[in-house]
Short mmCIF file of C-alpha atoms and ligand atoms in Angstrom, two decimals:
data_model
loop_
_atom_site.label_atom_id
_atom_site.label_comp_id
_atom_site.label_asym_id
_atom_site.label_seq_id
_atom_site.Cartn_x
_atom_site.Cartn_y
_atom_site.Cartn_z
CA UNK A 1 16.99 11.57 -23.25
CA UNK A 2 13.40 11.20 -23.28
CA UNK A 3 11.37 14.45 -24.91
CA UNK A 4 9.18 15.80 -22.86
CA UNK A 5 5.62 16.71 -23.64
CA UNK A 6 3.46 19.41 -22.63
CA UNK A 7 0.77 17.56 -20.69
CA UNK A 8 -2.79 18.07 -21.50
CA UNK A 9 -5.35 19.64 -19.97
CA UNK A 10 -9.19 19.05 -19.46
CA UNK A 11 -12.12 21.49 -18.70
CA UNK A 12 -13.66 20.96 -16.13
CA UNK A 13 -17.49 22.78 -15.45
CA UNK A 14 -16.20 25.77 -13.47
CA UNK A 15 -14.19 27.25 -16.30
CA UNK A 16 -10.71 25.42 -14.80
CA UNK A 17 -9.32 22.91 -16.36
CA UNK A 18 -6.97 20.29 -15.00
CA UNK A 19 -3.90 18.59 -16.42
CA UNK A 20 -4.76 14.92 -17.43
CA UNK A 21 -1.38 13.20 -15.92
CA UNK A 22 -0.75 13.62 -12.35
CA UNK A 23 1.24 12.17 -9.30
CA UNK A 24 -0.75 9.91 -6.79
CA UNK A 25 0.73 9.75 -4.00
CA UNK A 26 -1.32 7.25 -1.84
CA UNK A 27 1.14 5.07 0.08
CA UNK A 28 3.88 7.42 -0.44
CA UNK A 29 5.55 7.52 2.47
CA UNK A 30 6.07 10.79 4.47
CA UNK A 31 9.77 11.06 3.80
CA UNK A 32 10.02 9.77 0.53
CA UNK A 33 6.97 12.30 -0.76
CA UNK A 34 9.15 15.41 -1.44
CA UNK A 35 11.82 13.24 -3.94
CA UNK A 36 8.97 11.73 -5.88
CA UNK A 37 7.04 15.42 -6.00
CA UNK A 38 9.78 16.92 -7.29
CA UNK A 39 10.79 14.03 -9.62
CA UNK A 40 7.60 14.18 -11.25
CA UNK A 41 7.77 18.26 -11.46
CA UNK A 42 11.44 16.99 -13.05
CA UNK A 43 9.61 14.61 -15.85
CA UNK A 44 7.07 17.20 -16.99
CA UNK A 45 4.18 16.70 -14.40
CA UNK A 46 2.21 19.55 -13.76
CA UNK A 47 -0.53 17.71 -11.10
CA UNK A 48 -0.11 16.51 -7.52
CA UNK A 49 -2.48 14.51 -6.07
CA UNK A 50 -2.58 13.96 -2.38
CA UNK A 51 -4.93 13.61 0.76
CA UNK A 52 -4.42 14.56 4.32
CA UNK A 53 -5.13 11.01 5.18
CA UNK A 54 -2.05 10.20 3.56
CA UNK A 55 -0.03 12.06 6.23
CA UNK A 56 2.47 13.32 2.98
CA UNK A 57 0.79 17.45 2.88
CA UNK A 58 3.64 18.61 3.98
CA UNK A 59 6.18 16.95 1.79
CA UNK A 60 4.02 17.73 -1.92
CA UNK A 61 4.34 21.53 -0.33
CA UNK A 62 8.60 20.40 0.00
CA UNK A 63 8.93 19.03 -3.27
CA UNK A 64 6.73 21.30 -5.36
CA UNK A 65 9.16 24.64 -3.63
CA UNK A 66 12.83 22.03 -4.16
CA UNK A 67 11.72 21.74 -7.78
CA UNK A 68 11.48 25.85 -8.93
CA UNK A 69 8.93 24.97 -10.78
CA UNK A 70 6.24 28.23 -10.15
CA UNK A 71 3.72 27.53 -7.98
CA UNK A 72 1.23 28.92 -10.49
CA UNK A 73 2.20 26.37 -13.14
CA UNK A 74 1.40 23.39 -11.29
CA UNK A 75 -2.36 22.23 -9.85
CA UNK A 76 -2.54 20.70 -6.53
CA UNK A 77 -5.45 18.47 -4.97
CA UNK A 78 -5.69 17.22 -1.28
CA UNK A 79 -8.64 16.06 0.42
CA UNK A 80 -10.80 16.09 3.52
CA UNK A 81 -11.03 12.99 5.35
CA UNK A 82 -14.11 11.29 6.76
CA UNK A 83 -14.01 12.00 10.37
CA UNK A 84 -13.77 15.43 9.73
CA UNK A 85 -16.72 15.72 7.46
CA UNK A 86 -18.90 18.62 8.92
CA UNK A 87 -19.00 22.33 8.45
CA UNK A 88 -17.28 23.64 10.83
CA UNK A 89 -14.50 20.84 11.00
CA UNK A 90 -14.08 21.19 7.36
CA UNK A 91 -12.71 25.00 7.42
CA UNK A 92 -10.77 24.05 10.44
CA UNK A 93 -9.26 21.41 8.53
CA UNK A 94 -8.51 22.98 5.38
CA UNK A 95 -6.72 25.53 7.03
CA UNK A 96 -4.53 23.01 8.58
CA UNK A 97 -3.69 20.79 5.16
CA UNK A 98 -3.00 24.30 3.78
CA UNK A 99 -0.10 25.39 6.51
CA UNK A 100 1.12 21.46 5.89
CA UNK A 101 1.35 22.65 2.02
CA UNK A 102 2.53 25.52 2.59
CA UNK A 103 -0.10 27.13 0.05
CA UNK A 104 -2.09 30.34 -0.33
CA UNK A 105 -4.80 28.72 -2.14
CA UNK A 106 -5.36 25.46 -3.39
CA UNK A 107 -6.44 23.99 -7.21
CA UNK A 108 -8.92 21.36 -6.22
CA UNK A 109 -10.34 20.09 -3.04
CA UNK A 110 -12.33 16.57 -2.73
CA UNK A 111 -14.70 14.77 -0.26
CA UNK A 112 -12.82 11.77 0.15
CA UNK A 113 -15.54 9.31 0.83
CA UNK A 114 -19.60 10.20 1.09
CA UNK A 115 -19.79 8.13 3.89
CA UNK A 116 -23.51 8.41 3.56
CA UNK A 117 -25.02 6.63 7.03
CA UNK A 118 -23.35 9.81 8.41
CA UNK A 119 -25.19 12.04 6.60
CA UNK A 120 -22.98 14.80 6.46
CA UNK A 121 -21.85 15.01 2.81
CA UNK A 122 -23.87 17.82 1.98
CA UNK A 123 -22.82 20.17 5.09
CA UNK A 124 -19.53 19.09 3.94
CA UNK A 125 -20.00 20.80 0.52
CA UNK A 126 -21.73 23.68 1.79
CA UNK A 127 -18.46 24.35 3.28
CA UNK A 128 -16.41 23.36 0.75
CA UNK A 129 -18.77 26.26 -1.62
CA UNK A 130 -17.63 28.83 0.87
CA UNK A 131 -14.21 28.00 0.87
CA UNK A 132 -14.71 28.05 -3.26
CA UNK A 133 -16.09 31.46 -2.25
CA UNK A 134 -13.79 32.86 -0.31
CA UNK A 135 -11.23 32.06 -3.06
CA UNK A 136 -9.03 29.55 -0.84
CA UNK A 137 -9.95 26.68 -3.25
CA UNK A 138 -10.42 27.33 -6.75
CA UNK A 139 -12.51 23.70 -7.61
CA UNK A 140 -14.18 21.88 -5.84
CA UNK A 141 -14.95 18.09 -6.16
CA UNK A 142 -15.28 14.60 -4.63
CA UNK A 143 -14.03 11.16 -4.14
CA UNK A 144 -15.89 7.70 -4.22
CA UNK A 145 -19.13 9.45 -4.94
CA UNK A 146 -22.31 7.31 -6.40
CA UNK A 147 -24.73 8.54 -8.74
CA UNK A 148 -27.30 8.49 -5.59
CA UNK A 149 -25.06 11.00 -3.63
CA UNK A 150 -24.28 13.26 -6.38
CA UNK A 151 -27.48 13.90 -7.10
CA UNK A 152 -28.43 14.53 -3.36
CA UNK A 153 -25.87 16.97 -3.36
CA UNK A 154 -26.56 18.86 -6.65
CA UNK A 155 -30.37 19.14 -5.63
CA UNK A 156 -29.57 20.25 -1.64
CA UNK A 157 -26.71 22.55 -3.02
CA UNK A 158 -27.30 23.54 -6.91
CA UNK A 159 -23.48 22.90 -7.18
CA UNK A 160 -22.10 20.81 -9.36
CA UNK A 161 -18.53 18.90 -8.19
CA UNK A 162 -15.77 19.47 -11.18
CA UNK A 163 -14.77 15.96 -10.91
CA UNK A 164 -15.12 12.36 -8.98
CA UNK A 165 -12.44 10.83 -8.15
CA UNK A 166 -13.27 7.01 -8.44
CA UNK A 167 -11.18 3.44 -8.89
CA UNK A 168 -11.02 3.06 -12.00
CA UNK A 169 -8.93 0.66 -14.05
CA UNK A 170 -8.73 -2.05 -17.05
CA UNK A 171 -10.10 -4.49 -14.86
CA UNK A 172 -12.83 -2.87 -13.40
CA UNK A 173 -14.36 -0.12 -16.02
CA UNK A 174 -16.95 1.41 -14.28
CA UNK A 175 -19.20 2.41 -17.27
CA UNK A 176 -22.45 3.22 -15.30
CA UNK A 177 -20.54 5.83 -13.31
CA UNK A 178 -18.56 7.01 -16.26
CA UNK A 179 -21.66 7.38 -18.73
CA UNK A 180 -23.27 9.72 -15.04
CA UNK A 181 -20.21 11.72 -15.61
CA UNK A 182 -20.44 12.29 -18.88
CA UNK A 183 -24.11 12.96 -19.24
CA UNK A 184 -23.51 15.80 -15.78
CA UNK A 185 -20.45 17.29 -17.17
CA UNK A 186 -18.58 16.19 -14.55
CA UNK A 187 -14.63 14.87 -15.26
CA UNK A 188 -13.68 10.95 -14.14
CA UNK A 189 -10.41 11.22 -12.58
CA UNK A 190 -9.16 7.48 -11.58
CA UNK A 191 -7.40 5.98 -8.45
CA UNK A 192 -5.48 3.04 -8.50
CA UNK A 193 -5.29 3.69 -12.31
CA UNK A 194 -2.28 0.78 -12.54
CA UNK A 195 -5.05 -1.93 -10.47
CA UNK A 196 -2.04 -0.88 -7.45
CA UNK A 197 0.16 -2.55 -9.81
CA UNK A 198 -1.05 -5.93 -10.25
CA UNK A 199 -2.28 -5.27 -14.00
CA UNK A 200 1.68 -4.72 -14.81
CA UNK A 201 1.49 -8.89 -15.71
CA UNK A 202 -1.22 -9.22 -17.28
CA UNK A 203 -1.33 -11.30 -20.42
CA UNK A 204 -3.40 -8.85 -22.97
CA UNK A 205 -1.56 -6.05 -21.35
CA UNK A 206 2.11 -7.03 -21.59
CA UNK A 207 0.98 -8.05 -25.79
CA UNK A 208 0.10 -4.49 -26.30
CA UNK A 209 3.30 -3.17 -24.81
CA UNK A 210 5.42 -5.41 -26.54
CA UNK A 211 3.98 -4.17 -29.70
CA UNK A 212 4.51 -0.61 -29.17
CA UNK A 213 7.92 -0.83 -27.50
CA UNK A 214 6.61 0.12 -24.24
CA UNK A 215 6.23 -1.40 -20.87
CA UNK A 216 2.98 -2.72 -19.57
CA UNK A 217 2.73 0.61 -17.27
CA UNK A 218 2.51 3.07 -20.15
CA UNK A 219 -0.11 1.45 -21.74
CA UNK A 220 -2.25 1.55 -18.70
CA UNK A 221 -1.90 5.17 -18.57
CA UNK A 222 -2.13 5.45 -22.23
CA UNK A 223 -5.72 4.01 -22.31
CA UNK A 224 -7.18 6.32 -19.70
CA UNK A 225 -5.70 9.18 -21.55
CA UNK A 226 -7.62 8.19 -24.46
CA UNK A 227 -10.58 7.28 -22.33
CA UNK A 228 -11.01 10.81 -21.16
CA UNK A 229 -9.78 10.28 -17.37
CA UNK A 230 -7.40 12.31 -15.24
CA UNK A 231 -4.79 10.10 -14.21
CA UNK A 232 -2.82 9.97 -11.16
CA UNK A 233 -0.40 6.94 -11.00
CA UNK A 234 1.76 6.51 -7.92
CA UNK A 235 5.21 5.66 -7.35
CA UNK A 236 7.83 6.66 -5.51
CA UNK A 237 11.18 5.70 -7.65
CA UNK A 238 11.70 8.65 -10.26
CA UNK A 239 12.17 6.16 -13.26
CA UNK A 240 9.35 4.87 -12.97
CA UNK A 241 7.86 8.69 -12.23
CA UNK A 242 9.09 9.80 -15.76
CA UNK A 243 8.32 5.99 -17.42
CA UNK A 244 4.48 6.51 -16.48
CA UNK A 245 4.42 10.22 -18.35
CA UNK A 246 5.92 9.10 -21.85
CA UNK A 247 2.99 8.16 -22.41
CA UNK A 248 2.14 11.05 -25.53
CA UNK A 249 4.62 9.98 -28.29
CA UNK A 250 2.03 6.73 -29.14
CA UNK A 251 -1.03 5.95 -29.17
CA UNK A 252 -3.43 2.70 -28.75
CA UNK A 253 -5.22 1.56 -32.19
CA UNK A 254 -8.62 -0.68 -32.14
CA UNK A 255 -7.82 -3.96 -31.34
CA UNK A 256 -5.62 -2.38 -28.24
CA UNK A 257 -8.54 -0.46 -27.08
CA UNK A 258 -10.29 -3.62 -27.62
CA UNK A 259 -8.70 -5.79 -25.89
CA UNK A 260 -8.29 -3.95 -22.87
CA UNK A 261 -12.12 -3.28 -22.98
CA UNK A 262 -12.48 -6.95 -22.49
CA UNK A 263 -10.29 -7.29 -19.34
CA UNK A 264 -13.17 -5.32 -17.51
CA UNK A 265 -14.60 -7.74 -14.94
CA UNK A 266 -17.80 -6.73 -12.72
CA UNK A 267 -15.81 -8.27 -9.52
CA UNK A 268 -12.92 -6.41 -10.44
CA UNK A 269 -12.64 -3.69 -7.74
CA UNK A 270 -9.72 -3.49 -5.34
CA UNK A 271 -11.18 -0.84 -2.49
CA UNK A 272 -14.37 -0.88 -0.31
CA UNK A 273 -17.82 -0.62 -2.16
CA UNK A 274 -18.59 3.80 -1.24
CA UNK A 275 -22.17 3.09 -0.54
CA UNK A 276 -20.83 0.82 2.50
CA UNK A 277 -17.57 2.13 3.51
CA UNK A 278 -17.69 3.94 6.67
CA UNK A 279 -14.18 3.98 8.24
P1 A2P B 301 6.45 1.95 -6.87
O1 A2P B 301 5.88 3.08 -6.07
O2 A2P B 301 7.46 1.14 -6.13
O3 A2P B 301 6.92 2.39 -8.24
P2 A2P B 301 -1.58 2.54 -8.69
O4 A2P B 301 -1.19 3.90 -9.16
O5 A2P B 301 -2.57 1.85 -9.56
O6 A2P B 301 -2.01 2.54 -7.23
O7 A2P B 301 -0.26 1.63 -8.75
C1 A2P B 301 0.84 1.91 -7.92
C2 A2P B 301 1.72 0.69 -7.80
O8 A2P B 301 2.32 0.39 -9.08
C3 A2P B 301 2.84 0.87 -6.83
O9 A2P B 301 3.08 -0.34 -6.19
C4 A2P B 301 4.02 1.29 -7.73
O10 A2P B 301 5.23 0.90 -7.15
C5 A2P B 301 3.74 0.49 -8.97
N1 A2P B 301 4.21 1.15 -10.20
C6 A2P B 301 3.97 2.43 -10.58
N2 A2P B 301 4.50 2.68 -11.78
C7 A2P B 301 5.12 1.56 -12.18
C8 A2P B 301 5.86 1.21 -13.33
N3 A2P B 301 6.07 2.08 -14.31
N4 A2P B 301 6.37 -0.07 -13.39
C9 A2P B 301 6.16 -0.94 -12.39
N5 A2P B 301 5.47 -0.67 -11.27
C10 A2P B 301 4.94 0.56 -11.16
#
C-alpha cells in the first residue's frame, strides 16, 4: 500500500495558498466525474479543478460530499466561460455553478479565456472583485491570460489575479509567461500538464522513469512540482488518480531536470494561441 503524503501547498498573493497537486477534470465525462473526485479525495488530493464548460459542476460537488472528506479541507476551482463574460452575466453565472456544486463559497474562481476582441475581461473581473467581496469566492484568478491582458487588468482594476492558469508542459515551457509570473507574484498553475497524454512515450521521458522506478506519468508531475507549478492532471481511472500523486517519495536530480528542459519546443503547444481564440 502506497504511503500517502500530505500534499503541499503554495501562497498565493491574497494570503491563501493552494495545494500544488490537483484533479483536472477537463474531458471528464459527466457521469464518470463523481468516481474520479472522490478517488482522488481517496489518494490524498486535496484540489479539484473544474470549469462549467466542462458540464461535470455538479458531479465534483457529488464526489467531494461521497468521499467525507470536510468540505473545509479540500480547495475547489471552477470557471466562467466566455460567452458569459460580462458583469452582470458573471454573478448570474456563478450563482448557478455554485447550486451545480452544491457549495457555500468557493476557493478559487478563473476567467477562462481573455477573449480580448470582446473586450470584456476587465468588467469580468470587476465582478469577479465583488464576488471576492462579498465573500462567495475566496481567490480570484484567470485562465489563458497574456502578459498584455494582465497588465490591462491590474492597471483598470489595481487587482492582482492569484494565479494563471496556462498550458504548460515539457514540450512547450512557456518561460516568458512564467518569468511575468514570477516577477508579479502571481502562481503558474498548468493545463494539460501530461501534453493530454502524448508525452507518456517519449524517449527522454520514459529514461528518467526507468531510472527512478517510476512510470513516465510521475515524472511529468514530478518536474512541475519542482518547477513551482500547481498541477492538475486528469484522468478518470482511480489507478492512475493515485499513480499521478506518488509523486513526493523522489525527486528529479540535474541531468533529469536537464533533459526535460531540452524537450521544450517553441511549436510545442496543443490548444488555441489566447490572444486569437475567440470561441
Ligand atoms: P485517462 O483519463 O484515461 O487516465 P493531461 O492532464 O495532460 O490533459 O493528460 C490527460 C490524459 O493523460 C488523459 O488522456 C489521461 O487518460 C491520460 N493519463 C493521465 N494519467 C495517466 C497515467 N498515469 N498513465 C497514463 N495515462 C494517463
Amino acid at each position: 500500500m502506497t504511503q500517502l503524503h500530505p500534499h503541499p501547498t503554495l501562497a498565493l498573493n491574497d494570503g491563501r495558498s493552494i495545494p500544488q497537486l490537483g484533479l483536472g477534470v477537463w474531458r471528464t465525462p459527466a457521469d464518470e466525474t463523481a468516481q474520479a473526485v472522490k478517488a482522488a479525495l481517496d489518494a490524498g488530493y486535496r484540489h479539484i479543478d473544474t470549469a462549467a464548460i466542462y458540464g461535470n459542476e455538479a458531479g465534483v460537488g457529488e464526489g467531494l460530499r461521497a468521499s467525507g472528506v470536510p468540505r473545509g479541507d479540500v480547495f475547489i476551482t471552477t470557471k466562467l466561460w466566455n460567452a458569459e463574460q460580462g458583469l452582470d452575466t458573471t454573478l448570474r453565472v456563478f450563482d448557478a455553478s455554485m447550486k451545480l456544486l452544491g457549495l457555500e463559497q468557493l476557493d478559487l474562481y478563473l476567467i477562462h479565456w481573455p477573449c480580448p476582441a470582446r473586450g470584456l475581461y476587465v468588467d469580468t473581473w470587476r465582478a469577479f472583485v465583488r464576488l471576492q467581496a462579498e465573500g462567495r469566492v475566496r481567490s480570484i484568478g484567470v485562465s489563458n491570460f497574456e502578459p498584455e491582458h494582465l497588465d490591462c487588468l491590474v492597471q483598470e482594476t489595481g487587482v492582482k489575479p492569484v494565479l494563471n492558469q496556462i498550458e504548460l508542459h515539457p514540450r512547450f515551457q512557456q518561460h516568458a509567461l512564467r518569468d511575468y509570473h514570477a516577477a508579479h507574484g502571481i502562481a503558474t498553475q498548468a493545463w494539460s500538464p501530461l501534453g493530454q497524454g502524448k508525452l507518456l512515450a517519449d524517449p527522454s521521458i520514459v529514461a528518467i522513469a526507468k531510472k527512478h522506478g517510476k512510470t513516465p506519468a510521475q515524472v511529468i508531475v514530478r518536474w512541475h512540482i519542482e518547477m513551482g507549478h500547481v498541477v492538475i492532471p486528469k484522468s478518470v481511472n482511480a489507478g492512475r488518480i493515485a499513480e499521478n500523486a506518488d509523486v513526493f517519495g523522489f525527486s528529479l536530480d540535474a541531468d533529469d531536470m536537464a533533459a526535460v528542459a531540452r524537450l521544450d519546443d517553441s511549436e510545442g503547444r496543443i490548444g488555441p494561441h489566447p490572444s486569437t481564440a475567440e470561441f
